[in-house]
PDB file of C-alpha atoms in Angstrom:
ATOM      1  CA  MET A 448      89.776 110.531 102.884  1.00  0.00           C
ATOM      2  CA  PRO A 449      91.712 109.738  99.592  1.00  0.00           C
ATOM      3  CA  ASN A 450      90.945 106.559  97.749  1.00  0.00           C
ATOM      4  CA  VAL A 451      93.228 105.403  94.903  1.00  0.00           C
ATOM      5  CA  MET A 452      92.576 102.638  92.360  1.00  0.00           C
ATOM      6  CA  LEU A 453      94.904 101.324  89.648  1.00  0.00           C
ATOM      7  CA  ILE A 454      92.619 101.424  86.617  1.00  0.00           C
ATOM      8  CA  SER A 455      95.069 100.107  83.983  1.00  0.00           C
ATOM      9  CA  TYR A 456      98.741  99.855  83.111  1.00  0.00           C
ATOM     10  CA  THR A 457     101.034  98.737  80.370  1.00  0.00           C
ATOM     11  CA  PRO A 458     100.757  94.957  79.980  1.00  0.00           C
ATOM     12  CA  SER A 459     103.971  93.142  81.312  1.00  0.00           C
ATOM     13  CA  PRO A 460     105.476  96.451  82.250  1.00  0.00           C
ATOM     14  CA  GLU A 461     108.825  95.182  83.252  1.00  0.00           C
ATOM     15  CA  LYS A 462     109.219  93.137  80.023  1.00  0.00           C
ATOM     16  CA  THR A 463     108.174  96.197  78.031  1.00  0.00           C
ATOM     17  CA  VAL A 464     110.913  98.249  79.707  1.00  0.00           C
ATOM     18  CA  ALA A 465     113.443  95.403  79.361  1.00  0.00           C
ATOM     19  CA  SER A 466     112.691  95.128  75.641  1.00  0.00           C
ATOM     20  CA  ALA A 467     113.295  98.780  75.121  1.00  0.00           C
ATOM     21  CA  ALA A 468     116.520  98.635  77.047  1.00  0.00           C
ATOM     22  CA  LYS A 469     117.571  95.479  75.009  1.00  0.00           C
ATOM     23  CA  LEU A 470     117.193  97.487  71.854  1.00  0.00           C
ATOM     24  CA  CYS A 471     119.702 100.026  73.175  1.00  0.00           C
ATOM     25  CA  TYR A 472     122.343  97.440  73.794  1.00  0.00           C
ATOM     26  CA  SER A 473     121.932  94.866  70.974  1.00  0.00           C
ATOM     27  CA  SER A 474     121.427  94.639  67.315  1.00  0.00           C
ATOM     28  CA  SER A 475     118.097  92.721  67.649  1.00  0.00           C
ATOM     29  CA  SER A 476     115.311  93.531  65.391  1.00  0.00           C
ATOM     30  CA  ILE A 477     112.111  94.971  66.756  1.00  0.00           C
ATOM     31  CA  GLY A 478     110.284  91.679  66.131  1.00  0.00           C
ATOM     32  CA  ASP A 479     113.015  89.712  68.125  1.00  0.00           C
ATOM     33  CA  LEU A 480     113.190  91.979  71.142  1.00  0.00           C
ATOM     34  CA  MET A 481     110.805  89.818  73.305  1.00  0.00           C
ATOM     35  CA  ASP A 482     112.436  86.558  72.196  1.00  0.00           C
ATOM     36  CA  GLY A 483     113.904  84.674  75.201  1.00  0.00           C
ATOM     37  CA  LEU A 484     112.937  87.595  77.533  1.00  0.00           C
ATOM     38  CA  THR A 485     111.909  85.661  80.622  1.00  0.00           C
ATOM     39  CA  ASP A 486     110.703  87.245  83.795  1.00  0.00           C
ATOM     40  CA  GLU A 487     114.103  86.758  85.266  1.00  0.00           C
ATOM     41  CA  LYS A 488     115.936  88.364  82.440  1.00  0.00           C
ATOM     42  CA  ALA A 489     113.449  91.304  82.420  1.00  0.00           C
ATOM     43  CA  SER A 490     114.118  91.788  86.132  1.00  0.00           C
ATOM     44  CA  SER A 491     117.866  91.716  85.453  1.00  0.00           C
ATOM     45  CA  PHE A 492     117.523  94.351  82.709  1.00  0.00           C
ATOM     46  CA  VAL A 493     115.412  96.567  85.072  1.00  0.00           C
ATOM     47  CA  GLU A 494     118.019  96.205  87.809  1.00  0.00           C
ATOM     48  CA  MET A 495     120.804  97.124  85.502  1.00  0.00           C
ATOM     49  CA  LEU A 496     119.028 100.265  84.340  1.00  0.00           C
ATOM     50  CA  SER A 497     118.727 101.307  87.924  1.00  0.00           C
ATOM     51  CA  GLU A 498     122.328 100.633  88.665  1.00  0.00           C
ATOM     52  CA  ILE A 499     123.704 102.668  85.758  1.00  0.00           C
ATOM     53  CA  GLY A 500     121.133 105.402  85.966  1.00  0.00           C
ATOM     54  CA  HIS A 501     119.631 104.770  82.434  1.00  0.00           C
ATOM     55  CA  GLU A 502     116.119 105.797  83.115  1.00  0.00           C
ATOM     56  CA  SER A 503     114.589 106.602  79.730  1.00  0.00           C
ATOM     57  CA  PRO A 504     113.510 102.990  79.024  1.00  0.00           C
ATOM     58  CA  ILE A 505     111.188 102.926  81.963  1.00  0.00           C
ATOM     59  CA  GLU A 506     109.155 105.753  80.431  1.00  0.00           C
ATOM     60  CA  HIS A 507     107.615 103.034  78.212  1.00  0.00           C
ATOM     61  CA  ALA A 508     105.552 101.643  81.082  1.00  0.00           C
ATOM     62  CA  SER A 509     102.597 103.698  82.069  1.00  0.00           C
ATOM     63  CA  PHE A 510     100.047 103.490  84.882  1.00  0.00           C
ATOM     64  CA  THR A 511      96.598 104.987  85.094  1.00  0.00           C
ATOM     65  CA  PHE A 512      94.992 105.771  88.540  1.00  0.00           C
ATOM     66  CA  GLY A 513      91.532 106.804  89.586  1.00  0.00           C
ATOM     67  CA  ILE A 514      91.734 109.123  92.605  1.00  0.00           C
ATOM     68  CA  GLU A 515      88.768 110.303  94.581  1.00  0.00           C
ATOM     69  CA  GLY A 516      87.994 111.800  98.001  1.00  0.00           C
ATOM     70  CA  VAL A 517      90.636 114.539  97.587  1.00  0.00           C
ATOM     71  CA  SER A 518      90.509 118.290  97.775  1.00  0.00           C
ATOM     72  CA  ARG A 519      90.972 120.965  95.211  1.00  0.00           C
ATOM     73  CA  SER A 520      94.043 121.881  97.256  1.00  0.00           C
ATOM     74  CA  PHE A 521      95.411 118.482  96.381  1.00  0.00           C
ATOM     75  CA  LEU A 522      94.675 119.116  92.736  1.00  0.00           C
ATOM     76  CA  ALA A 523      96.887 122.295  92.759  1.00  0.00           C
ATOM     77  CA  GLN A 524      99.678 120.168  94.194  1.00  0.00           C
ATOM     78  CA  ILE A 525      99.599 117.086  91.953  1.00  0.00           C
ATOM     79  CA  THR A 526      99.369 119.024  88.707  1.00  0.00           C
ATOM     80  CA  ARG A 527     102.814 120.436  89.498  1.00  0.00           C
ATOM     81  CA  HIS A 528     104.033 117.114  88.261  1.00  0.00           C
ATOM     82  CA  ARG A 529     103.819 118.014  84.618  1.00  0.00           C
ATOM     83  CA  ILE A 530     104.868 114.803  82.945  1.00  0.00           C
ATOM     84  CA  ALA A 531     101.513 113.303  83.413  1.00  0.00           C
ATOM     85  CA  SER A 532      97.985 113.342  82.018  1.00  0.00           C
ATOM     86  CA  TYR A 533      94.985 114.570  84.087  1.00  0.00           C
ATOM     87  CA  SER A 534      91.248 114.337  83.727  1.00  0.00           C
ATOM     88  CA  VAL A 535      89.445 116.147  86.563  1.00  0.00           C
ATOM     89  CA  LYS A 536      85.729 116.649  87.564  1.00  0.00           C
ATOM     90  CA  SER A 537      84.862 119.961  86.239  1.00  0.00           C
ATOM     91  CA  GLN A 538      83.226 122.641  88.458  1.00  0.00           C
ATOM     92  CA  ARG A 539      82.200 124.417  85.286  1.00  0.00           C
ATOM     93  CA  TYR A 540      79.917 121.512  84.141  1.00  0.00           C
ATOM     94  CA  VAL A 541      79.113 119.788  87.329  1.00  0.00           C
ATOM     95  CA  THR A 542      76.894 121.624  89.866  1.00  0.00           C
ATOM     96  CA  GLU A 543      78.406 121.655  93.361  1.00  0.00           C
ATOM     97  CA  GLY A 544      75.453 122.802  95.375  1.00  0.00           C
ATOM     98  CA  ASP A 545      75.694 120.013  97.873  1.00  0.00           C
ATOM     99  CA  PHE A 546      79.463 119.499  97.566  1.00  0.00           C
ATOM    100  CA  GLU A 547      81.461 117.036  99.692  1.00  0.00           C
ATOM    101  CA  TYR A 548      84.584 118.318 101.368  1.00  0.00           C
ATOM    102  CA  VAL A 549      87.784 117.023 102.809  1.00  0.00           C
ATOM    103  CA  VAL A 550      88.489 117.559 106.538  1.00  0.00           C
ATOM    104  CA  PRO A 551      92.058 117.786 107.471  1.00  0.00           C
ATOM    105  CA  PRO A 552      93.076 115.449 110.353  1.00  0.00           C
ATOM    106  CA  GLU A 553      94.251 118.343 112.584  1.00  0.00           C
ATOM    107  CA  ILE A 554      90.889 120.050 112.317  1.00  0.00           C
ATOM    108  CA  ALA A 555      88.996 116.767 112.762  1.00  0.00           C
ATOM    109  CA  GLU A 556      90.734 116.100 116.035  1.00  0.00           C
ATOM    110  CA  ASP A 557      89.858 119.589 117.529  1.00  0.00           C
ATOM    111  CA  SER A 558      86.186 120.001 118.302  1.00  0.00           C
ATOM    112  CA  GLU A 559      86.268 123.814 118.328  1.00  0.00           C
ATOM    113  CA  ALA A 560      88.033 123.952 114.948  1.00  0.00           C
ATOM    114  CA  LEU A 561      85.811 121.196 113.440  1.00  0.00           C
ATOM    115  CA  LYS A 562      82.623 123.079 114.516  1.00  0.00           C
ATOM    116  CA  LEU A 563      83.828 126.277 112.793  1.00  0.00           C
ATOM    117  CA  TYR A 564      85.074 124.461 109.800  1.00  0.00           C
ATOM    118  CA  GLU A 565      81.731 122.642 109.270  1.00  0.00           C
ATOM    119  CA  GLU A 566      79.836 125.905 109.732  1.00  0.00           C
ATOM    120  CA  THR A 567      82.014 127.587 107.053  1.00  0.00           C
ATOM    121  CA  MET A 568      81.397 124.699 104.664  1.00  0.00           C
ATOM    122  CA  SER A 569      77.631 124.977 105.230  1.00  0.00           C
ATOM    123  CA  GLN A 570      77.756 128.748 104.546  1.00  0.00           C
ATOM    124  CA  ASP A 571      79.800 128.144 101.319  1.00  0.00           C
ATOM    125  CA  ARG A 572      77.154 125.822 100.152  1.00  0.00           C
ATOM    126  CA  GLU A 573      74.382 128.314 100.873  1.00  0.00           C
ATOM    127  CA  VAL A 574      76.311 131.164  99.147  1.00  0.00           C
ATOM    128  CA  TYR A 575      77.057 129.013  96.179  1.00  0.00           C
ATOM    129  CA  GLU A 576      73.358 128.054  95.756  1.00  0.00           C
ATOM    130  CA  ARG A 577      72.134 131.621  96.145  1.00  0.00           C
ATOM    131  CA  ILE A 578      74.576 133.073  93.581  1.00  0.00           C
ATOM    132  CA  THR A 579      73.695 130.282  91.137  1.00  0.00           C
ATOM    133  CA  GLU A 580      69.999 131.054  91.691  1.00  0.00           C
ATOM    134  CA  ILE A 581      70.438 134.784  91.186  1.00  0.00           C
ATOM    135  CA  LEU A 582      72.601 134.394  87.977  1.00  0.00           C
ATOM    136  CA  SER A 583      70.438 131.664  86.576  1.00  0.00           C
ATOM    137  CA  LYS A 584      67.371 133.895  86.814  1.00  0.00           C
ATOM    138  CA  LYS A 585      69.208 136.658  85.028  1.00  0.00           C
ATOM    139  CA  HIS A 586      70.644 134.565  82.293  1.00  0.00           C
ATOM    140  CA  LYS A 587      67.390 132.719  81.664  1.00  0.00           C
ATOM    141  CA  ALA A 588      65.627 135.986  80.981  1.00  0.00           C
ATOM    142  CA  THR A 589      68.327 136.999  78.524  1.00  0.00           C
ATOM    143  CA  PHE A 590      68.203 133.667  76.707  1.00  0.00           C
ATOM    144  CA  ILE A 591      64.377 133.771  76.416  1.00  0.00           C
ATOM    145  CA  ALA A 592      64.623 137.312  75.095  1.00  0.00           C
ATOM    146  CA  GLU A 593      67.065 136.016  72.449  1.00  0.00           C
ATOM    147  CA  GLY A 594      64.395 133.532  71.277  1.00  0.00           C
ATOM    148  CA  LYS A 595      65.366 130.321  73.194  1.00  0.00           C
ATOM    149  CA  ASP A 596      62.597 128.209  74.463  1.00  0.00           C
ATOM    150  CA  GLU A 597      62.180 127.983  78.217  1.00  0.00           C
ATOM    151  CA  LYS A 598      63.668 124.566  78.677  1.00  0.00           C
ATOM    152  CA  THR A 599      66.777 125.378  76.609  1.00  0.00           C
ATOM    153  CA  ALA A 600      67.076 128.833  78.250  1.00  0.00           C
ATOM    154  CA  GLU A 601      66.883 127.207  81.737  1.00  0.00           C
ATOM    155  CA  ARG A 602      69.693 124.644  80.871  1.00  0.00           C
ATOM    156  CA  LEU A 603      71.960 127.208  79.358  1.00  0.00           C
ATOM    157  CA  ALA A 604      71.354 129.696  82.215  1.00  0.00           C
ATOM    158  CA  GLN A 605      72.244 127.033  84.852  1.00  0.00           C
ATOM    159  CA  LYS A 606      75.512 126.232  83.142  1.00  0.00           C
ATOM    160  CA  LYS A 607      76.486 129.858  82.664  1.00  0.00           C
ATOM    161  CA  ALA A 608      75.547 130.555  86.291  1.00  0.00           C
ATOM    162  CA  ILE A 609      77.745 127.855  87.827  1.00  0.00           C
ATOM    163  CA  GLU A 610      80.743 129.026  85.812  1.00  0.00           C
ATOM    164  CA  ASP A 611      80.781 132.128  88.031  1.00  0.00           C
ATOM    165  CA  ALA A 612      79.279 130.719  91.176  1.00  0.00           C
ATOM    166  CA  ARG A 613      82.123 128.192  91.524  1.00  0.00           C
ATOM    167  CA  PHE A 614      84.558 131.028  92.446  1.00  0.00           C
ATOM    168  CA  VAL A 615      83.152 130.944  96.030  1.00  0.00           C
ATOM    169  CA  LEU A 616      83.909 127.164  96.443  1.00  0.00           C
ATOM    170  CA  PRO A 617      86.625 126.367  98.987  1.00  0.00           C
ATOM    171  CA  ASN A 618      89.922 124.448  98.525  1.00  0.00           C
ATOM    172  CA  ALA A 619      88.333 121.860 100.714  1.00  0.00           C
ATOM    173  CA  CYS A 620      85.766 121.007  97.968  1.00  0.00           C
ATOM    174  CA  GLU A 621      86.044 117.284  97.078  1.00  0.00           C
ATOM    175  CA  THR A 622      87.149 116.319  93.619  1.00  0.00           C
ATOM    176  CA  LYS A 623      88.085 113.242  91.684  1.00  0.00           C
ATOM    177  CA  MET A 624      90.392 112.572  88.769  1.00  0.00           C
ATOM    178  CA  VAL A 625      92.060 110.085  86.439  1.00  0.00           C
ATOM    179  CA  VAL A 626      95.932 110.361  86.378  1.00  0.00           C
ATOM    180  CA  THR A 627      98.358 108.676  84.041  1.00  0.00           C
ATOM    181  CA  MET A 628     102.132 108.730  84.643  1.00  0.00           C
ATOM    182  CA  ASN A 629     104.988 106.672  83.183  1.00  0.00           C
ATOM    183  CA  ALA A 630     107.251 104.841  85.562  1.00  0.00           C
ATOM    184  CA  ARG A 631     110.011 107.398  85.424  1.00  0.00           C
ATOM    185  CA  SER A 632     107.606 110.237  86.359  1.00  0.00           C
ATOM    186  CA  LEU A 633     106.131 108.071  89.056  1.00  0.00           C
ATOM    187  CA  ASN A 634     109.501 107.439  90.666  1.00  0.00           C
ATOM    188  CA  ASN A 635     110.060 111.219  90.665  1.00  0.00           C
ATOM    189  CA  PHE A 636     106.629 111.744  92.173  1.00  0.00           C
ATOM    190  CA  PHE A 637     107.357 109.141  94.839  1.00  0.00           C
ATOM    191  CA  ARG A 638     110.692 110.735  95.688  1.00  0.00           C
ATOM    192  CA  HIS A 639     109.047 114.027  96.516  1.00  0.00           C
ATOM    193  CA  ARG A 640     105.641 113.115  97.768  1.00  0.00           C
ATOM    194  CA  CYS A 641     106.385 110.052  99.923  1.00  0.00           C
ATOM    195  CA  CYS A 642     108.628 112.245 102.022  1.00  0.00           C
ATOM    196  CA  ASN A 643     107.449 112.998 105.528  1.00  0.00           C
ATOM    197  CA  ARG A 644     107.707 116.753 104.763  1.00  0.00           C
ATOM    198  CA  ALA A 645     105.188 116.408 101.897  1.00  0.00           C
ATOM    199  CA  GLN A 646     101.668 117.612 102.786  1.00  0.00           C
ATOM    200  CA  TRP A 647      99.569 114.804 104.399  1.00  0.00           C
ATOM    201  CA  GLU A 648      96.909 114.484 101.698  1.00  0.00           C
ATOM    202  CA  ILE A 649      99.277 114.033  98.757  1.00  0.00           C
ATOM    203  CA  ARG A 650     101.550 111.795 100.877  1.00  0.00           C
ATOM    204  CA  ASP A 651      98.555 109.581 101.525  1.00  0.00           C
ATOM    205  CA  VAL A 652      97.793 109.372  97.800  1.00  0.00           C
ATOM    206  CA  ALA A 653     101.437 108.719  96.887  1.00  0.00           C
ATOM    207  CA  ASN A 654     101.734 105.865  99.372  1.00  0.00           C
ATOM    208  CA  GLN A 655      98.570 104.256  97.989  1.00  0.00           C
ATOM    209  CA  MET A 656      99.896 104.585  94.538  1.00  0.00           C
ATOM    210  CA  LEU A 657     103.212 103.124  95.369  1.00  0.00           C
ATOM    211  CA  LYS A 658     101.553 100.130  97.065  1.00  0.00           C
ATOM    212  CA  LEU A 659      99.478  99.524  93.917  1.00  0.00           C
ATOM    213  CA  VAL A 660     102.257  99.652  91.321  1.00  0.00           C
ATOM    214  CA  THR A 661     104.619  97.576  93.550  1.00  0.00           C
ATOM    215  CA  LYS A 662     102.067  94.719  93.223  1.00  0.00           C
ATOM    216  CA  VAL A 663     102.181  94.620  89.454  1.00  0.00           C
ATOM    217  CA  ALA A 664     105.859  95.872  88.732  1.00  0.00           C
ATOM    218  CA  PRO A 665     107.907  95.087  91.834  1.00  0.00           C
ATOM    219  CA  GLU A 666     111.203  95.433  90.120  1.00  0.00           C
ATOM    220  CA  LEU A 667     110.432  98.777  88.522  1.00  0.00           C
ATOM    221  CA  PHE A 668     109.463 100.228  91.880  1.00  0.00           C
ATOM    222  CA  LYS A 669     111.948  98.285  94.102  1.00  0.00           C
ATOM    223  CA  LYS A 670     113.724 101.435  95.268  1.00  0.00           C
ATOM    224  CA  SER A 671     110.834 103.921  94.981  1.00  0.00           C
ATOM    225  CA  GLY A 672     109.941 106.147  97.885  1.00  0.00           C
ATOM    226  CA  PRO A 673     111.592 109.085  99.743  1.00  0.00           C
ATOM    227  CA  PRO A 674     115.376 109.575  99.237  1.00  0.00           C
ATOM    228  CA  CYS A 675     116.276 108.575 102.784  1.00  0.00           C
ATOM    229  CA  LEU A 676     115.424 104.960 102.033  1.00  0.00           C
ATOM    230  CA  TYR A 677     118.685 104.401 100.210  1.00  0.00           C
ATOM    231  CA  GLY A 678     120.750 107.492 101.081  1.00  0.00           C
ATOM    232  CA  SER A 679     121.081 110.641 103.102  1.00  0.00           C
ATOM    233  CA  CYS A 680     118.123 112.974 103.490  1.00  0.00           C
ATOM    234  CA  PRO A 681     118.390 115.896 101.059  1.00  0.00           C
ATOM    235  CA  GLU A 682     116.264 118.171 103.221  1.00  0.00           C
ATOM    236  CA  GLY A 683     119.121 119.336 105.410  1.00  0.00           C
ATOM    237  CA  LYS A 684     117.944 121.334 108.447  1.00  0.00           C
ATOM    238  CA  MET A 685     114.341 120.714 107.323  1.00  0.00           C
ATOM    239  CA  SER A 686     114.683 116.896 107.699  1.00  0.00           C
ATOM    240  CA  CYS A 687     112.149 115.125 109.727  1.00  0.00           C
ATOM    241  CA  GLY A 688     114.930 113.179 111.510  1.00  0.00           C
ATOM    242  CA  LYS A 689     112.964 109.946 111.337  1.00  0.00           C
ATOM    243  CA  ALA A 690     114.811 107.906 108.653  1.00  0.00           C
ATOM    244  CA  SER A 691     114.643 104.688 110.616  1.00  0.00           C
ATOM    245  CA  GLU A 692     110.908 104.973 111.062  1.00  0.00           C
ATOM    246  CA  VAL A 693     110.518 105.825 107.341  1.00  0.00           C
ATOM    247  CA  LYS A 694     112.530 102.695 106.329  1.00  0.00           C
ATOM    248  CA  GLU A 695     110.349 100.555 108.607  1.00  0.00           C
ATOM    249  CA  PHE A 696     107.125 101.989 107.157  1.00  0.00           C
ATOM    250  CA  TYR A 697     108.087 101.422 103.557  1.00  0.00           C
ATOM    251  CA  GLY A 698     109.425  97.939 104.329  1.00  0.00           C
ATOM    252  CA  ALA A 699     105.998  97.050 105.765  1.00  0.00           C
ATOM    253  CA  LEU A 700     104.215  98.777 102.780  1.00  0.00           C
ATOM    254  CA  ARG A 701     106.031  96.487 100.310  1.00  0.00           C
ATOM    255  CA  ASN A 702     105.752  93.312 102.372  1.00  0.00           C
ATOM    256  CA  ASN A 703     101.986  93.765 102.762  1.00  0.00           C
ATOM    257  CA  GLY A 704     101.423  94.889  99.186  1.00  0.00           C
TER     258      GLY A 704
END
């Protein structure tokens, strides 16, 4: 299952945002922006930005997460959030012969489905290993013919082989990544991915991320989460219809943060 860590973040994120906002509304010099900027005043600035919809200053606060125990399917979803930086474990350079995999809860709860799922994962591992072996043997012979020594030829052949063998790996294959987003992008991410209609895996990650950033920047993320927390659901006929339960969940998430 997903595991999220907050690796680093902008020091004093709310004061950083407040100082940027202060510059927009005063003639203070850059060197004086932080003068007299107490925690209370910083919180007031952040609240004002939220009220008037002035979001650009919150882009100055960034948060870096380590995410593991997620699938390649998750990777395809999170990278749709383009105002972010991603570093992901490479299947081109990392051998996946004995890969770990994510089991969706619905499959885990059904013994027949789980048995078939695990058999398929085992077959995928075997096929990946076999293709890697076949291609490695072929590439090694080519590199040796080109004059490479055996050790070098074997290393290069392995790398070249897994570049193509990875095409048989499933979406379930476990991966890990480092992700950096600024506060404005995070709020957009939470708006879409904390919603009950988001896929279970990315919703789990979003909730963990929200809990972590709320601890270090409570004012910046005071109203973060799905739209139904502070207004009507934008999903129309597709709404989950559980707004009261959602509000209760995110109230508990913040209080237990």
